[in-house]
Amino acid sequence: MTAQERLTDALYGLGWGAVKKLPEPVAVRLGRTIADLAWKQRGKGVLRLESNYARVVPDASPERLAELSRAGMRSYLRYWMESFRLPAWSKERIRGSFAGKDLHHLTDGLAAGKGVILALPHMANWDLAGAWVTTALETPFTTVAERLKPETLYDRFVAYREGLGMEVLPHSGGSAFGTLARRLRDGGLVCLVAERDLSSSGVEVQFFGEATRIPAGPALLAQQTGALLLPVTLWYDDSPVMQGRVHPPVEVPETGTRAEKTSVMAQALADAFATGIADHPEDWHMLQRLWLKDLDPGKGPS
């Protein structure tokens, strides 16, 4: 492990160990202070966030984009502060910390017993939404996590999410898809963050008018298992309660090759994500390159 990796692991360990012990108002102020400091420094992550917001809100002035990126950093740090504190929350607190719209799509799908796939972008606090599912709905689920460096940091995240009632599979290694398919065929629930392709072999879609790639996994799993594929978007308002919406199911096309069906379903998923992100751009935490123009170093913004 390098010195940088040891420092990163230590900082995250400090967060989980110390922040959850702070009084709630102190933790909220701390998160906002860190967010504002990071925003003022205008680092790569903040500049990338603004560049991504410029796609979402194409008519925004530079001043508006700056306001959005500041709000976006505050939302992002709210996610971290909540996540550090979430293991210490009571079940009652978790049940009362999320308000979902159109949840019948999820509950009806689970009752049908054919398996459900929830696919969502990096919005608000997806860990809190997951904890609400395992607590309020008393429904365990399986998810996939990107392998982080150092390995000890990845282990921290796995332990954290397993402590919230999730089964966590590593993104790399090749066995995750088969395990997810088995869980769905058994009538289980799978939750996947799915607007950023980590494999460079995803499905090309149009997203806010430009090409990007999103993972093929959700669409392929729905085709192979018959599970219901539901997009989900999340956001914060001025209250302590996170908001969310379960969008209508993404249907499997009746005709076409597997690749053609996957392309149609991936575009429908991207469109649902775009609807939620356009309504609440400041709660979309995309501090990385996403669009193909940006992934090509010879094109687009750095």
Short mmCIF file of C-alpha atoms in Angstrom, two decimals:
data_model
loop_
_atom_site.label_atom_id
_atom_site.label_comp_id
_atom_site.label_asym_id
_atom_site.label_seq_id
_atom_site.Cartn_x
_atom_site.Cartn_y
_atom_site.Cartn_z
CA MET A 1 0.00 0.00 0.00
CA THR A 2 1.37 3.41 -0.95
CA ALA A 3 1.57 6.34 1.46
CA GLN A 4 -1.29 8.05 -0.40
CA GLU A 5 -3.45 4.93 -0.14
CA ARG A 6 -2.73 4.65 3.60
CA LEU A 7 -3.71 8.29 4.06
CA THR A 8 -6.93 7.81 2.08
CA ASP A 9 -7.89 4.77 4.13
CA ALA A 10 -7.08 6.57 7.38
CA LEU A 11 -9.20 9.59 6.44
CA TYR A 12 -12.21 7.43 5.62
CA GLY A 13 -11.69 5.49 8.83
CA LEU A 14 -11.64 8.78 10.74
CA GLY A 15 -14.87 9.80 9.05
CA TRP A 16 -16.72 6.65 10.00
CA GLY A 17 -15.25 6.66 13.48
CA ALA A 18 -15.59 10.34 14.41
CA VAL A 19 -18.34 11.97 12.33
CA LYS A 20 -21.04 9.56 13.48
CA LYS A 21 -20.36 10.63 17.08
CA LEU A 22 -20.89 14.33 16.39
CA PRO A 23 -24.16 16.05 17.30
CA GLU A 24 -26.37 16.33 14.23
CA PRO A 25 -26.15 20.14 13.84
CA VAL A 26 -22.35 20.00 14.12
CA ALA A 27 -22.11 17.30 11.45
CA VAL A 28 -24.38 19.29 9.12
CA ARG A 29 -22.28 22.44 9.55
CA LEU A 30 -19.07 20.48 9.09
CA GLY A 31 -20.28 18.99 5.83
CA ARG A 32 -21.34 22.36 4.47
CA THR A 33 -18.03 23.96 5.51
CA ILE A 34 -15.99 21.25 3.77
CA ALA A 35 -18.18 21.53 0.66
CA ASP A 36 -17.76 25.30 0.45
CA LEU A 37 -13.99 25.07 0.94
CA ALA A 38 -13.70 22.47 -1.81
CA TRP A 39 -15.90 24.56 -4.10
CA LYS A 40 -13.78 27.70 -3.56
CA GLN A 41 -10.59 25.81 -4.43
CA ARG A 42 -11.96 25.10 -7.93
CA GLY A 43 -10.24 21.73 -8.18
CA LYS A 44 -10.68 19.17 -10.95
CA GLY A 45 -13.74 17.60 -9.39
CA VAL A 46 -15.59 20.91 -9.06
CA LEU A 47 -14.68 21.96 -12.61
CA ARG A 48 -15.83 18.59 -13.94
CA LEU A 49 -19.08 18.90 -11.99
CA GLU A 50 -19.71 22.30 -13.60
CA SER A 51 -18.87 20.93 -17.03
CA ASN A 52 -21.37 18.11 -16.53
CA TYR A 53 -24.02 20.53 -15.28
CA ALA A 54 -23.50 22.59 -18.42
CA ARG A 55 -24.87 19.60 -20.40
CA VAL A 56 -27.85 19.28 -18.08
CA VAL A 57 -28.65 23.02 -18.06
CA PRO A 58 -27.32 24.18 -21.45
CA ASP A 59 -28.69 27.73 -21.19
CA ALA A 60 -27.17 28.36 -17.75
CA SER A 61 -24.92 31.38 -17.35
CA PRO A 62 -21.45 31.00 -15.77
CA GLU A 63 -22.92 32.45 -12.58
CA ARG A 64 -25.74 29.91 -12.60
CA LEU A 65 -23.30 27.05 -13.18
CA ALA A 66 -21.20 28.27 -10.26
CA GLU A 67 -24.31 28.32 -8.07
CA LEU A 68 -25.20 24.82 -9.20
CA SER A 69 -21.73 23.45 -8.53
CA ARG A 70 -21.73 24.98 -5.04
CA ALA A 71 -25.12 23.40 -4.32
CA GLY A 72 -23.85 20.17 -5.87
CA MET A 73 -20.85 20.05 -3.56
CA ARG A 74 -23.08 20.69 -0.56
CA SER A 75 -25.35 17.86 -1.68
CA TYR A 76 -22.32 15.61 -2.19
CA LEU A 77 -20.99 16.32 1.30
CA ARG A 78 -24.46 15.77 2.74
CA TYR A 79 -24.27 12.31 1.21
CA TRP A 80 -20.93 11.66 2.92
CA MET A 81 -22.00 13.04 6.30
CA GLU A 82 -25.17 10.93 6.22
CA SER A 83 -23.22 7.87 5.13
CA PHE A 84 -20.67 8.21 7.91
CA ARG A 85 -23.51 8.49 10.43
CA LEU A 86 -25.95 5.98 8.92
CA PRO A 87 -24.63 2.90 10.80
CA ALA A 88 -25.53 4.61 14.08
CA TRP A 89 -29.07 5.55 13.04
CA SER A 90 -31.97 3.68 14.58
CA LYS A 91 -34.39 1.73 12.44
CA GLU A 92 -37.03 4.34 13.21
CA ARG A 93 -34.73 7.10 11.98
CA ILE A 94 -34.02 5.25 8.75
CA ARG A 95 -37.71 4.55 8.12
CA GLY A 96 -38.50 8.23 8.52
CA SER A 97 -35.63 9.57 6.42
CA PHE A 98 -36.96 8.71 2.96
CA ALA A 99 -40.20 9.57 1.19
CA GLY A 100 -40.77 7.79 -2.11
CA LYS A 101 -43.22 8.50 -4.91
CA ASP A 102 -44.81 5.74 -7.01
CA LEU A 103 -43.43 3.03 -4.74
CA HIS A 104 -46.18 0.73 -5.94
CA HIS A 105 -44.01 -0.13 -8.96
CA LEU A 106 -41.50 -1.66 -6.53
CA THR A 107 -43.87 -3.25 -4.04
CA ASP A 108 -46.10 -4.73 -6.76
CA GLY A 109 -43.03 -6.08 -8.54
CA LEU A 110 -41.74 -7.73 -5.38
CA ALA A 111 -45.16 -9.21 -4.67
CA ALA A 112 -45.23 -10.75 -8.15
CA GLY A 113 -42.17 -12.81 -7.20
CA LYS A 114 -40.37 -12.53 -10.53
CA GLY A 115 -37.48 -10.42 -9.30
CA VAL A 116 -36.91 -6.66 -9.48
CA ILE A 117 -33.95 -4.62 -10.70
CA LEU A 118 -33.67 -1.06 -9.38
CA ALA A 119 -31.32 1.06 -11.51
CA LEU A 120 -30.36 4.56 -10.42
CA PRO A 121 -27.83 7.31 -11.11
CA HIS A 122 -25.44 8.86 -8.57
CA MET A 123 -28.08 11.10 -7.01
CA ALA A 124 -28.55 12.20 -3.38
CA ASN A 125 -27.86 9.24 -1.06
CA TRP A 126 -28.35 5.84 -2.70
CA ASP A 127 -27.00 4.13 0.44
CA LEU A 128 -29.76 5.69 2.52
CA ALA A 129 -32.33 4.57 -0.05
CA GLY A 130 -30.91 1.06 0.20
CA ALA A 131 -31.02 1.13 3.99
CA TRP A 132 -34.67 2.24 3.78
CA VAL A 133 -35.48 -0.73 1.52
CA THR A 134 -33.88 -3.23 3.89
CA THR A 135 -35.45 -1.58 6.95
CA ALA A 136 -38.86 -0.18 5.99
CA LEU A 137 -39.68 -2.83 3.39
CA GLU A 138 -37.70 -5.53 5.22
CA THR A 139 -36.34 -6.63 1.85
CA PRO A 140 -32.66 -7.57 1.47
CA PHE A 141 -31.02 -6.99 -1.88
CA THR A 142 -27.85 -7.57 -3.83
CA THR A 143 -25.66 -4.86 -5.32
CA VAL A 144 -22.27 -4.44 -6.98
CA ALA A 145 -19.42 -2.23 -5.78
CA GLU A 146 -16.45 -0.89 -7.68
CA ARG A 147 -13.16 -2.20 -6.35
CA LEU A 148 -11.39 0.72 -4.68
CA LYS A 149 -7.77 1.24 -3.80
CA PRO A 150 -6.44 0.54 -1.29
CA GLU A 151 -8.12 -2.84 -0.76
CA THR A 152 -8.73 -1.93 2.88
CA LEU A 153 -10.93 0.97 1.74
CA TYR A 154 -12.97 -1.35 -0.45
CA ASP A 155 -13.32 -3.66 2.55
CA ARG A 156 -14.60 -0.73 4.63
CA PHE A 157 -17.31 0.03 2.07
CA VAL A 158 -18.34 -3.61 1.80
CA ALA A 159 -18.58 -3.95 5.59
CA TYR A 160 -20.53 -0.69 5.80
CA ARG A 161 -23.08 -1.74 3.18
CA GLU A 162 -23.39 -5.28 4.48
CA GLY A 163 -24.08 -3.76 7.89
CA LEU A 164 -27.06 -2.00 6.30
CA GLY A 165 -28.45 -5.31 5.05
CA MET A 166 -27.04 -5.43 1.52
CA GLU A 167 -25.24 -8.30 -0.21
CA VAL A 168 -22.25 -6.70 -1.98
CA LEU A 169 -20.48 -8.26 -4.97
CA PRO A 170 -17.23 -6.95 -6.50
CA HIS A 171 -17.62 -5.28 -9.90
CA SER A 172 -14.52 -7.01 -11.26
CA GLY A 173 -13.96 -10.74 -11.42
CA GLY A 174 -16.69 -11.78 -13.84
CA SER A 175 -18.94 -13.72 -11.44
CA ALA A 176 -21.25 -10.87 -10.38
CA PHE A 177 -23.64 -11.17 -13.34
CA GLY A 178 -24.33 -14.86 -12.72
CA THR A 179 -24.96 -14.27 -9.02
CA LEU A 180 -27.30 -11.35 -9.76
CA ALA A 181 -29.22 -13.49 -12.26
CA ARG A 182 -29.65 -16.27 -9.67
CA ARG A 183 -30.94 -13.80 -7.07
CA LEU A 184 -33.49 -12.44 -9.57
CA ARG A 185 -34.66 -15.90 -10.68
CA ASP A 186 -35.29 -16.60 -7.00
CA GLY A 187 -37.58 -13.56 -6.89
CA GLY A 188 -35.02 -11.31 -5.21
CA LEU A 189 -34.14 -7.64 -5.50
CA VAL A 190 -31.05 -6.22 -7.21
CA CYS A 191 -30.00 -2.55 -6.99
CA LEU A 192 -27.45 -1.10 -9.42
CA VAL A 193 -26.00 2.40 -9.83
CA ALA A 194 -26.09 2.51 -13.60
CA GLU A 195 -25.42 5.79 -15.42
CA ARG A 196 -21.61 5.46 -15.64
CA ASP A 197 -19.95 2.60 -17.50
CA LEU A 198 -16.92 1.27 -15.62
CA SER A 199 -16.10 -1.44 -18.16
CA SER A 200 -15.71 0.68 -21.34
CA SER A 201 -17.95 -1.90 -23.01
CA GLY A 202 -21.33 -0.45 -22.19
CA VAL A 203 -24.21 0.55 -24.42
CA GLU A 204 -24.03 3.87 -26.24
CA VAL A 205 -26.99 6.15 -25.52
CA GLN A 206 -27.94 9.78 -26.01
CA PHE A 207 -27.85 11.60 -22.70
CA PHE A 208 -28.79 15.28 -22.65
CA GLY A 209 -28.17 15.42 -26.37
CA GLU A 210 -24.70 13.85 -26.43
CA ALA A 211 -23.36 10.32 -26.63
CA THR A 212 -22.23 8.39 -23.59
CA ARG A 213 -22.19 4.74 -22.51
CA ILE A 214 -24.12 3.18 -19.66
CA PRO A 215 -23.83 -0.37 -18.32
CA ALA A 216 -25.62 -3.10 -20.26
CA GLY A 217 -26.14 -5.18 -17.11
CA PRO A 218 -29.60 -3.98 -16.03
CA ALA A 219 -31.12 -4.53 -19.49
CA LEU A 220 -29.41 -7.90 -19.98
CA LEU A 221 -30.49 -9.12 -16.54
CA ALA A 222 -34.10 -8.16 -17.27
CA GLN A 223 -34.02 -10.01 -20.58
CA GLN A 224 -32.41 -13.16 -19.22
CA THR A 225 -34.40 -13.49 -16.01
CA GLY A 226 -37.78 -11.87 -16.72
CA ALA A 227 -37.23 -9.50 -13.78
CA LEU A 228 -38.86 -6.07 -13.70
CA LEU A 229 -36.47 -3.20 -14.52
CA LEU A 230 -37.32 0.02 -12.63
CA PRO A 231 -35.42 3.32 -12.90
CA VAL A 232 -35.15 5.30 -9.67
CA THR A 233 -34.12 8.91 -9.09
CA LEU A 234 -33.41 10.58 -5.74
CA TRP A 235 -33.09 14.15 -4.51
CA TYR A 236 -32.96 16.35 -1.44
CA ASP A 237 -35.31 19.16 -0.51
CA ASP A 238 -35.06 21.59 2.40
CA SER A 239 -36.12 18.96 4.92
CA PRO A 240 -34.06 16.18 6.55
CA VAL A 241 -36.08 13.65 4.53
CA MET A 242 -34.65 12.48 1.21
CA GLN A 243 -37.10 12.29 -1.68
CA GLY A 244 -37.28 9.72 -4.48
CA ARG A 245 -39.33 8.40 -7.36
CA VAL A 246 -39.70 4.92 -8.81
CA HIS A 247 -40.29 5.41 -12.53
CA PRO A 248 -42.48 3.12 -14.66
CA PRO A 249 -40.92 -0.19 -15.77
CA VAL A 250 -38.55 -0.35 -18.72
CA GLU A 251 -40.14 -3.01 -20.89
CA VAL A 252 -38.26 -5.65 -22.88
CA PRO A 253 -39.00 -5.10 -26.61
CA GLU A 254 -40.97 -7.91 -28.20
CA THR A 255 -38.77 -8.09 -31.30
CA GLY A 256 -35.12 -7.61 -32.20
CA THR A 257 -31.79 -9.21 -31.40
CA ARG A 258 -30.44 -9.21 -27.87
CA ALA A 259 -28.17 -6.28 -28.76
CA GLU A 260 -31.05 -4.33 -30.30
CA LYS A 261 -33.27 -4.93 -27.27
CA THR A 262 -30.46 -3.93 -24.94
CA SER A 263 -29.90 -0.70 -26.86
CA VAL A 264 -33.59 0.26 -26.70
CA MET A 265 -33.82 -0.53 -22.98
CA ALA A 266 -30.59 1.30 -22.16
CA GLN A 267 -31.88 4.42 -23.91
CA ALA A 268 -35.15 4.22 -21.97
CA LEU A 269 -33.16 3.93 -18.74
CA ALA A 270 -30.99 6.93 -19.69
CA ASP A 271 -34.11 8.96 -20.52
CA ALA A 272 -35.61 8.23 -17.09
CA PHE A 273 -32.36 9.22 -15.39
CA ALA A 274 -32.22 12.42 -17.43
CA THR A 275 -35.74 13.36 -16.34
CA GLY A 276 -34.81 13.12 -12.66
CA ILE A 277 -31.43 14.82 -13.10
CA ALA A 278 -32.92 17.70 -15.06
CA ASP A 279 -35.41 18.31 -12.25
CA HIS A 280 -32.73 18.20 -9.53
CA PRO A 281 -29.29 18.75 -11.15
CA GLU A 282 -27.60 19.85 -7.92
CA ASP A 283 -28.23 16.38 -6.43
CA TRP A 284 -26.42 14.56 -9.24
CA HIS A 285 -22.94 13.83 -7.91
CA MET A 286 -21.01 13.26 -11.13
CA LEU A 287 -17.51 14.60 -10.52
CA GLN A 288 -15.99 12.36 -13.22
CA ARG A 289 -15.87 12.38 -17.00
CA LEU A 290 -19.01 10.86 -18.47
CA TRP A 291 -19.66 11.87 -22.08
CA LEU A 292 -17.66 10.27 -24.87
CA LYS A 293 -16.32 13.64 -26.02
CA ASP A 294 -14.79 14.13 -22.59
CA LEU A 295 -13.41 10.60 -22.42
CA ASP A 296 -11.49 11.24 -25.65
CA PRO A 297 -8.54 13.47 -24.60
CA GLY A 298 -8.45 14.99 -28.06
CA LYS A 299 -11.99 16.33 -27.83
CA GLY A 300 -14.10 18.45 -25.57
CA PRO A 301 -13.29 19.97 -22.18
CA SER A 302 -10.54 18.55 -20.00
#
